[in-house]
Amino acid sequence: MFKGKTALVTGSTSGIGLGIARHFASQGAHIVLNGFGDAAEIEALRADIASTHGVQVRYQGADMSKQAEIEAMMATVLAEFGCIDMLVNNAGIQHVAPVDEFPVDKWNAILAINLSATFHTVRLALPAMKARGWGRIVNIASAHALVASKYKSAYVAAKHGVAGFTKTVALEVAEAGITMNAICPGYVLTPLVEKQIPDTAKARGITNEQVISDVLLAAQPTKKFVTVEQVAGFAAFLCSDAAASITGAILPVDGGWTAQ
Ligand code: NAD
């Protein structure tokens, strides 16, 4: 489906981003990986995806909280591939604390990585997409782009911001063959969620097991975690020609969470 196209997936050394990178590679896309992690493990991932699917896979370690590093990454990728045909803004972090105790550095980091990084990659990717008359931008937002939960003020603010940004840019590029949408997953059991379980337990005064059953899965009528593969499959659909008329949409993949 994506033969000859290039996809940059931010935050793709783990979790949802890695699942998207693997799935897009399986459809023939060349992949640019980004994210943190052990250098040898990332190189093993890069080589594995390239050899399994016969595509080119590059790694760019830009810190998505730093504008200059994002700009350098985008310049390198655009110089090599000419265009980032499919841009998936996925890098994200979370911190759970009451707002009057929320660490200011965490607020700034969450806004930078979860929201401002998307502005930077989009503004830098668009000129080449416009020149080719084709482009797909998928932002991995969250159910928290649509509804709030206690103790996640920065994350909810950033993800609601992603939703607004998605709608705005979609309108601006609607006649240029470019779509931009936001996927809003419910809970997916990745390291990001595993890490917040103890903090949520502390903030709410309950056990880790109660966080899973009474907070996380309680939100989802299916009583099941969303899977990485389900999010990746939907992201690929949004990048297909069949999805050419879907743009500016804020799309839940949340087991019915936001239907309530
Ligand atoms: P994860 O922690 O497994 O992966 C996050 C990725 O982002 C990693 O590759 C990490 O290295 C990278 N990253 C973090 N900070 C970075 C930075 N400063 N620069 C570059 N890369 C950075 O998390 P995940 O659950 O796969 O989350 C991916 C996205 O999905 C996030 O935007 C998250 O908000 C969103 N999301 C996750 C869930 C969930 O339940 N897991 C639900 C809704 C939305």
mmCIF file of C-alpha atoms and ligand atoms in Angstrom:
data_model
loop_
_atom_site.group_PDB
_atom_site.id
_atom_site.type_symbol
_atom_site.label_atom_id
_atom_site.label_comp_id
_atom_site.label_asym_id
_atom_site.label_seq_id
_atom_site.Cartn_x
_atom_site.Cartn_y
_atom_site.Cartn_z
ATOM 1 C CA MET A 1 0.000 0.000 0.000
ATOM 2 C CA PHE A 2 2.843 2.451 0.824
ATOM 3 C CA LYS A 3 5.555 1.272 -1.586
ATOM 4 C CA GLY A 4 7.981 4.097 -2.386
ATOM 5 C CA LYS A 5 6.565 6.397 0.297
ATOM 6 C CA THR A 6 8.403 7.635 3.369
ATOM 7 C CA ALA A 7 6.959 7.821 6.873
ATOM 8 C CA LEU A 8 8.410 9.658 9.866
ATOM 9 C CA VAL A 9 6.978 8.367 13.128
ATOM 10 C CA THR A 10 8.022 10.381 16.161
ATOM 11 C CA GLY A 11 8.452 8.483 19.415
ATOM 12 C CA SER A 12 8.754 5.166 17.590
ATOM 13 C CA THR A 13 11.288 3.329 19.744
ATOM 14 C CA SER A 14 8.497 2.013 21.990
ATOM 15 C CA GLY A 15 4.782 1.365 22.330
ATOM 16 C CA ILE A 16 2.280 2.748 19.826
ATOM 17 C CA GLY A 17 4.887 4.519 17.657
ATOM 18 C CA LEU A 18 6.935 1.359 17.234
ATOM 19 C CA GLY A 19 3.777 -0.552 16.307
ATOM 20 C CA ILE A 20 2.934 2.079 13.688
ATOM 21 C CA ALA A 21 6.485 2.035 12.284
ATOM 22 C CA ARG A 22 6.436 -1.772 11.980
ATOM 23 C CA HIS A 23 3.001 -1.779 10.365
ATOM 24 C CA PHE A 24 3.827 0.971 7.855
ATOM 25 C CA ALA A 25 7.072 -0.871 6.969
ATOM 26 C CA SER A 26 5.029 -4.045 6.400
ATOM 27 C CA GLN A 27 3.044 -2.016 3.839
ATOM 28 C CA GLY A 28 6.240 -1.032 1.998
ATOM 29 C CA ALA A 29 7.006 2.418 3.462
ATOM 30 C CA HIS A 30 10.530 3.602 4.162
ATOM 31 C CA ILE A 31 10.641 4.525 7.831
ATOM 32 C CA VAL A 32 12.314 7.179 9.939
ATOM 33 C CA LEU A 33 12.363 6.108 13.568
ATOM 34 C CA ASN A 34 12.681 8.645 16.382
ATOM 35 C CA GLY A 35 12.715 8.351 20.137
ATOM 36 C CA PHE A 36 14.880 7.614 23.124
ATOM 37 C CA GLY A 37 16.430 4.362 24.258
ATOM 38 C CA ASP A 38 19.540 2.225 24.399
ATOM 39 C CA ALA A 39 21.606 2.804 21.231
ATOM 40 C CA ALA A 40 22.290 -0.901 20.610
ATOM 41 C CA GLU A 41 18.626 -1.826 21.085
ATOM 42 C CA ILE A 42 17.515 0.930 18.703
ATOM 43 C CA GLU A 43 20.032 -0.214 16.085
ATOM 44 C CA ALA A 44 18.752 -3.792 16.458
ATOM 45 C CA LEU A 45 15.175 -2.537 15.969
ATOM 46 C CA ARG A 46 16.181 -0.475 12.943
ATOM 47 C CA ALA A 47 18.003 -3.391 11.298
ATOM 48 C CA ASP A 48 15.187 -5.834 12.112
ATOM 49 C CA ILE A 49 12.458 -3.654 10.538
ATOM 50 C CA ALA A 50 14.620 -2.998 7.464
ATOM 51 C CA SER A 51 15.479 -6.660 6.852
ATOM 52 C CA THR A 52 12.027 -8.034 7.696
ATOM 53 C CA HIS A 53 10.236 -5.744 5.258
ATOM 54 C CA GLY A 54 12.924 -4.862 2.689
ATOM 55 C CA VAL A 55 12.575 -1.110 3.227
ATOM 56 C CA GLN A 56 14.990 1.650 4.202
ATOM 57 C CA VAL A 57 14.876 2.470 7.899
ATOM 58 C CA ARG A 58 16.711 5.434 9.386
ATOM 59 C CA TYR A 59 16.957 6.567 12.985
ATOM 60 C CA GLN A 60 16.909 10.206 14.084
ATOM 61 C CA GLY A 61 17.316 10.753 17.809
ATOM 62 C CA ALA A 62 15.963 14.328 17.977
ATOM 63 C CA ASP A 63 14.626 15.340 21.369
ATOM 64 C CA MET A 64 11.102 16.435 20.488
ATOM 65 C CA SER A 65 11.106 18.990 23.286
ATOM 66 C CA LYS A 66 13.865 20.920 21.477
ATOM 67 C CA GLN A 67 12.982 23.042 18.457
ATOM 68 C CA ALA A 68 16.553 23.109 17.085
ATOM 69 C CA GLU A 69 16.829 19.295 17.191
ATOM 70 C CA ILE A 70 13.460 18.899 15.462
ATOM 71 C CA GLU A 71 14.551 21.339 12.750
ATOM 72 C CA ALA A 72 17.830 19.464 12.219
ATOM 73 C CA MET A 73 16.014 16.110 11.999
ATOM 74 C CA MET A 74 13.464 17.415 9.501
ATOM 75 C CA ALA A 75 16.196 18.966 7.339
ATOM 76 C CA THR A 76 18.166 15.699 7.277
ATOM 77 C CA VAL A 77 15.158 13.539 6.431
ATOM 78 C CA LEU A 78 13.872 15.926 3.755
ATOM 79 C CA ALA A 79 17.357 16.114 2.198
ATOM 80 C CA GLU A 80 17.560 12.326 1.969
ATOM 81 C CA PHE A 81 14.009 11.400 0.936
ATOM 82 C CA GLY A 82 12.781 14.651 -0.689
ATOM 83 C CA CYS A 83 9.440 14.445 1.105
ATOM 84 C CA ILE A 84 7.950 12.989 4.248
ATOM 85 C CA ASP A 85 4.821 11.574 2.616
ATOM 86 C CA MET A 86 3.321 10.356 5.886
ATOM 87 C CA LEU A 87 4.011 12.161 9.138
ATOM 88 C CA VAL A 88 2.875 10.521 12.361
ATOM 89 C CA ASN A 89 3.194 12.759 15.404
ATOM 90 C CA ASN A 90 3.232 10.234 18.206
ATOM 91 C CA ALA A 91 5.966 11.156 20.730
ATOM 92 C CA GLY A 92 4.397 11.898 24.062
ATOM 93 C CA ILE A 93 4.918 11.849 27.791
ATOM 94 C CA GLN A 94 2.610 11.913 30.779
ATOM 95 C CA HIS A 95 2.772 13.095 34.383
ATOM 96 C CA VAL A 96 0.062 12.602 36.973
ATOM 97 C CA ALA A 97 -0.296 15.052 39.880
ATOM 98 C CA PRO A 98 -2.869 17.472 41.329
ATOM 99 C CA VAL A 99 -2.637 20.811 39.497
ATOM 100 C CA ASP A 100 -1.526 22.796 42.536
ATOM 101 C CA GLU A 101 1.360 20.349 43.002
ATOM 102 C CA PHE A 102 2.111 19.930 39.304
ATOM 103 C CA PRO A 103 5.873 20.362 38.682
ATOM 104 C CA VAL A 104 6.380 23.337 36.350
ATOM 105 C CA ASP A 105 9.156 21.552 34.450
ATOM 106 C CA LYS A 106 6.785 18.633 33.743
ATOM 107 C CA TRP A 107 4.095 21.037 32.514
ATOM 108 C CA ASN A 108 6.586 22.659 30.129
ATOM 109 C CA ALA A 109 7.918 19.313 28.881
ATOM 110 C CA ILE A 110 4.441 17.865 28.261
ATOM 111 C CA LEU A 111 3.345 20.940 26.319
ATOM 112 C CA ALA A 112 6.589 20.937 24.305
ATOM 113 C CA ILE A 113 6.624 17.236 23.378
ATOM 114 C CA ASN A 114 2.897 16.496 23.104
ATOM 115 C CA LEU A 115 1.835 19.754 21.395
ATOM 116 C CA SER A 116 4.549 22.136 20.175
ATOM 117 C CA ALA A 117 6.610 19.367 18.525
ATOM 118 C CA THR A 118 3.594 18.657 16.310
ATOM 119 C CA PHE A 119 3.523 22.293 15.198
ATOM 120 C CA HIS A 120 7.223 22.126 14.310
ATOM 121 C CA THR A 121 7.123 18.866 12.332
ATOM 122 C CA VAL A 122 3.963 19.908 10.499
ATOM 123 C CA ARG A 123 5.188 23.369 9.505
ATOM 124 C CA LEU A 124 8.441 21.844 8.210
ATOM 125 C CA ALA A 125 6.872 18.848 6.420
ATOM 126 C CA LEU A 126 4.112 20.749 4.608
ATOM 127 C CA PRO A 127 6.081 22.552 1.847
ATOM 128 C CA ALA A 128 7.304 19.271 0.269
ATOM 129 C CA MET A 129 3.862 17.660 0.655
ATOM 130 C CA LYS A 130 2.272 20.680 -1.050
ATOM 131 C CA ALA A 131 4.826 20.503 -3.869
ATOM 132 C CA ARG A 132 3.876 16.840 -4.484
ATOM 133 C CA GLY A 133 0.155 17.448 -4.010
ATOM 134 C CA TRP A 134 -0.137 14.541 -1.571
ATOM 135 C CA GLY A 135 0.434 14.073 2.120
ATOM 136 C CA ARG A 136 -0.948 12.364 5.185
ATOM 137 C CA ILE A 137 -0.531 13.642 8.734
ATOM 138 C CA VAL A 138 -1.764 11.547 11.639
ATOM 139 C CA ASN A 139 -1.521 12.912 15.156
ATOM 140 C CA ILE A 140 -1.718 10.397 17.968
ATOM 141 C CA ALA A 141 -3.777 12.432 20.420
ATOM 142 C CA SER A 142 -5.776 10.604 23.109
ATOM 143 C CA ALA A 143 -9.257 10.142 24.502
ATOM 144 C CA HIS A 144 -7.912 12.969 26.656
ATOM 145 C CA ALA A 145 -8.216 15.206 23.576
ATOM 146 C CA LEU A 146 -11.987 14.835 24.042
ATOM 147 C CA VAL A 147 -12.556 14.374 27.770
ATOM 148 C CA ALA A 148 -10.586 15.053 30.956
ATOM 149 C CA SER A 149 -9.408 12.952 33.882
ATOM 150 C CA LYS A 150 -8.305 14.302 37.244
ATOM 151 C CA TYR A 151 -4.591 14.942 37.852
ATOM 152 C CA LYS A 152 -3.650 15.080 34.151
ATOM 153 C CA SER A 153 -3.972 18.838 33.567
ATOM 154 C CA ALA A 154 -0.934 19.253 31.317
ATOM 155 C CA TYR A 155 -1.629 16.140 29.247
ATOM 156 C CA VAL A 156 -5.319 16.959 28.783
ATOM 157 C CA ALA A 157 -4.490 20.566 27.856
ATOM 158 C CA ALA A 158 -1.840 19.449 25.351
ATOM 159 C CA LYS A 159 -4.047 16.775 23.756
ATOM 160 C CA HIS A 160 -7.022 19.160 23.458
ATOM 161 C CA GLY A 161 -4.518 21.521 21.810
ATOM 162 C CA VAL A 162 -3.554 18.801 19.323
ATOM 163 C CA ALA A 163 -7.236 18.392 18.433
ATOM 164 C CA GLY A 164 -7.617 22.112 17.734
ATOM 165 C CA PHE A 165 -4.368 22.235 15.766
ATOM 166 C CA THR A 166 -5.471 19.218 13.705
ATOM 167 C CA LYS A 167 -8.749 20.849 12.706
ATOM 168 C CA THR A 168 -7.070 24.152 11.819
ATOM 169 C CA VAL A 169 -4.315 22.723 9.625
ATOM 170 C CA ALA A 170 -6.739 20.327 7.932
ATOM 171 C CA LEU A 171 -8.723 23.361 6.742
ATOM 172 C CA GLU A 172 -5.593 25.159 5.570
ATOM 173 C CA VAL A 173 -4.371 22.236 3.415
ATOM 174 C CA ALA A 174 -7.713 20.769 2.355
ATOM 175 C CA GLU A 175 -7.279 21.660 -1.325
ATOM 176 C CA ALA A 176 -3.672 20.496 -1.505
ATOM 177 C CA GLY A 177 -4.212 16.709 -1.435
ATOM 178 C CA ILE A 178 -3.124 16.587 2.202
ATOM 179 C CA THR A 179 -5.177 15.249 5.089
ATOM 180 C CA MET A 180 -4.555 15.700 8.798
ATOM 181 C CA ASN A 181 -6.419 13.746 11.454
ATOM 182 C CA ALA A 182 -6.067 12.893 15.115
ATOM 183 C CA ILE A 183 -6.472 9.392 16.526
ATOM 184 C CA CYS A 184 -7.685 9.350 20.103
ATOM 185 C CA PRO A 185 -6.766 6.031 21.699
ATOM 186 C CA GLY A 186 -8.172 4.906 24.995
ATOM 187 C CA TYR A 187 -5.817 3.032 27.300
ATOM 188 C CA VAL A 188 -3.136 0.985 25.556
ATOM 189 C CA LEU A 189 -0.879 -1.035 27.843
ATOM 190 C CA THR A 190 2.470 0.517 26.859
ATOM 191 C CA PRO A 191 5.353 1.734 29.058
ATOM 192 C CA LEU A 192 3.658 5.192 29.193
ATOM 193 C CA VAL A 193 0.605 3.700 30.915
ATOM 194 C CA GLU A 194 2.561 1.213 33.039
ATOM 195 C CA LYS A 195 4.623 4.101 34.464
ATOM 196 C CA GLN A 196 1.587 6.170 35.513
ATOM 197 C CA ILE A 197 -0.098 3.354 37.451
ATOM 198 C CA PRO A 198 1.894 3.854 40.692
ATOM 199 C CA ASP A 199 1.494 7.674 40.541
ATOM 200 C CA THR A 200 -2.245 7.384 39.968
ATOM 201 C CA ALA A 201 -2.449 4.916 42.870
ATOM 202 C CA LYS A 202 -0.651 7.439 45.071
ATOM 203 C CA ALA A 203 -2.764 10.420 43.956
ATOM 204 C CA ARG A 204 -6.029 8.504 44.500
ATOM 205 C CA GLY A 205 -4.938 6.504 47.579
ATOM 206 C CA ILE A 206 -5.657 3.087 46.008
ATOM 207 C CA THR A 207 -3.621 0.027 44.928
ATOM 208 C CA ASN A 208 -2.042 -0.540 41.498
ATOM 209 C CA GLU A 209 -4.573 -3.319 40.798
ATOM 210 C CA GLN A 210 -7.431 -0.943 41.640
ATOM 211 C CA VAL A 211 -5.993 1.631 39.218
ATOM 212 C CA ILE A 212 -6.183 -0.938 36.384
ATOM 213 C CA SER A 213 -9.710 -2.152 37.187
ATOM 214 C CA ASP A 214 -11.351 0.931 38.732
ATOM 215 C CA VAL A 215 -9.670 3.785 36.816
ATOM 216 C CA LEU A 216 -8.208 2.591 33.510
ATOM 217 C CA LEU A 217 -10.532 -0.188 32.352
ATOM 218 C CA ALA A 218 -13.498 1.349 34.185
ATOM 219 C CA ALA A 219 -13.367 4.115 31.580
ATOM 220 C CA GLN A 220 -13.657 1.657 28.679
ATOM 221 C CA PRO A 221 -16.999 -0.136 28.194
ATOM 222 C CA THR A 222 -15.197 -3.002 26.407
ATOM 223 C CA LYS A 223 -13.227 -3.589 29.657
ATOM 224 C CA LYS A 224 -10.228 -4.292 27.450
ATOM 225 C CA PHE A 225 -7.097 -2.334 26.680
ATOM 226 C CA VAL A 226 -6.887 -0.994 23.121
ATOM 227 C CA THR A 227 -4.000 -2.731 21.318
ATOM 228 C CA VAL A 228 -1.033 -1.176 19.545
ATOM 229 C CA GLU A 229 -1.989 -3.136 16.414
ATOM 230 C CA GLN A 230 -5.487 -1.629 16.392
ATOM 231 C CA VAL A 231 -4.090 1.918 16.523
ATOM 232 C CA ALA A 232 -1.466 1.113 13.869
ATOM 233 C CA GLY A 233 -4.051 -0.401 11.533
ATOM 234 C CA PHE A 234 -6.260 2.661 11.850
ATOM 235 C CA ALA A 235 -3.323 5.028 11.246
ATOM 236 C CA ALA A 236 -2.509 3.113 8.057
ATOM 237 C CA PHE A 237 -6.124 3.364 6.906
ATOM 238 C CA LEU A 238 -6.021 7.144 7.424
ATOM 239 C CA CYS A 239 -2.950 7.241 5.175
ATOM 240 C CA SER A 240 -4.626 5.195 2.427
ATOM 241 C CA ASP A 241 -6.371 6.592 -0.647
ATOM 242 C CA ALA A 242 -9.679 5.295 0.719
ATOM 243 C CA ALA A 243 -9.385 7.885 3.519
ATOM 244 C CA ALA A 244 -8.783 10.872 1.209
ATOM 245 C CA SER A 245 -12.031 12.533 2.320
ATOM 246 C CA ILE A 246 -11.381 12.094 6.032
ATOM 247 C CA THR A 247 -9.662 15.223 7.279
ATOM 248 C CA GLY A 248 -9.799 17.437 10.338
ATOM 249 C CA ALA A 249 -11.368 14.521 12.217
ATOM 250 C CA ILE A 250 -10.778 13.732 15.868
ATOM 251 C CA LEU A 251 -11.299 9.987 15.900
ATOM 252 C CA PRO A 252 -11.692 7.870 19.049
ATOM 253 C CA VAL A 253 -10.266 4.331 19.210
ATOM 254 C CA ASP A 254 -11.234 3.937 22.819
ATOM 255 C CA GLY A 255 -13.479 0.941 23.425
ATOM 256 C CA GLY A 256 -16.479 3.259 23.784
ATOM 257 C CA TRP A 257 -14.947 5.469 26.510
ATOM 258 C CA THR A 258 -15.980 8.820 25.022
ATOM 259 C CA ALA A 259 -19.431 7.557 23.964
ATOM 260 C CA GLN A 260 -20.486 7.805 27.605
HETATM 261 P P1 NAD B 1 5.680 5.039 25.197
HETATM 262 O O1 NAD B 1 6.205 5.632 26.453
HETATM 263 O O2 NAD B 1 5.649 3.551 25.045
HETATM 264 O O3 NAD B 1 6.407 5.640 23.931
HETATM 265 C C1 NAD B 1 6.682 7.013 23.840
HETATM 266 C C2 NAD B 1 7.715 7.227 22.773
HETATM 267 O O4 NAD B 1 8.016 8.618 22.732
HETATM 268 C C3 NAD B 1 9.030 6.507 23.038
HETATM 269 O O5 NAD B 1 9.594 6.078 21.816
HETATM 270 C C4 NAD B 1 9.893 7.607 23.660
HETATM 271 O O6 NAD B 1 11.286 7.387 23.509
HETATM 272 C C5 NAD B 1 9.421 8.779 22.858
HETATM 273 N N1 NAD B 1 9.728 10.058 23.483
HETATM 274 C C6 NAD B 1 9.429 10.481 24.725
HETATM 275 N N2 NAD B 1 9.923 11.720 24.939
HETATM 276 C C7 NAD B 1 10.557 12.062 23.786
HETATM 277 C C8 NAD B 1 11.277 13.209 23.371
HETATM 278 N N3 NAD B 1 11.476 14.255 24.187
HETATM 279 N N4 NAD B 1 11.809 13.209 22.134
HETATM 280 C C9 NAD B 1 11.647 12.151 21.302
HETATM 281 N N5 NAD B 1 10.976 11.044 21.642
HETATM 282 C C10 NAD B 1 10.437 11.018 22.880
HETATM 283 O O7 NAD B 1 4.198 5.628 25.068
HETATM 284 P P2 NAD B 1 2.928 5.233 24.176
HETATM 285 O O8 NAD B 1 1.865 4.781 25.099
HETATM 286 O O9 NAD B 1 3.304 4.383 23.032
HETATM 287 O O10 NAD B 1 2.496 6.681 23.687
HETATM 288 C C11 NAD B 1 2.634 7.123 22.362
HETATM 289 C C12 NAD B 1 1.630 8.233 22.120
HETATM 290 O O11 NAD B 1 0.311 7.723 22.296
HETATM 291 C C13 NAD B 1 1.763 9.419 23.086
HETATM 292 O O12 NAD B 1 1.556 10.634 22.396
HETATM 293 C C14 NAD B 1 0.627 9.179 24.059
HETATM 294 O O13 NAD B 1 0.190 10.359 24.648
HETATM 295 C C15 NAD B 1 -0.412 8.569 23.154
HETATM 296 N N6 NAD B 1 -1.436 7.811 23.837
HETATM 297 C C16 NAD B 1 -1.115 6.710 24.565
HETATM 298 C C17 NAD B 1 -2.122 6.018 25.210
HETATM 299 C C18 NAD B 1 -1.848 4.799 26.034
HETATM 300 O O14 NAD B 1 -2.768 4.357 26.731
HETATM 301 N N7 NAD B 1 -0.663 4.222 25.998
HETATM 302 C C19 NAD B 1 -3.442 6.430 25.105
HETATM 303 C C20 NAD B 1 -3.724 7.562 24.350
HETATM 304 C C21 NAD B 1 -2.713 8.229 23.714
#
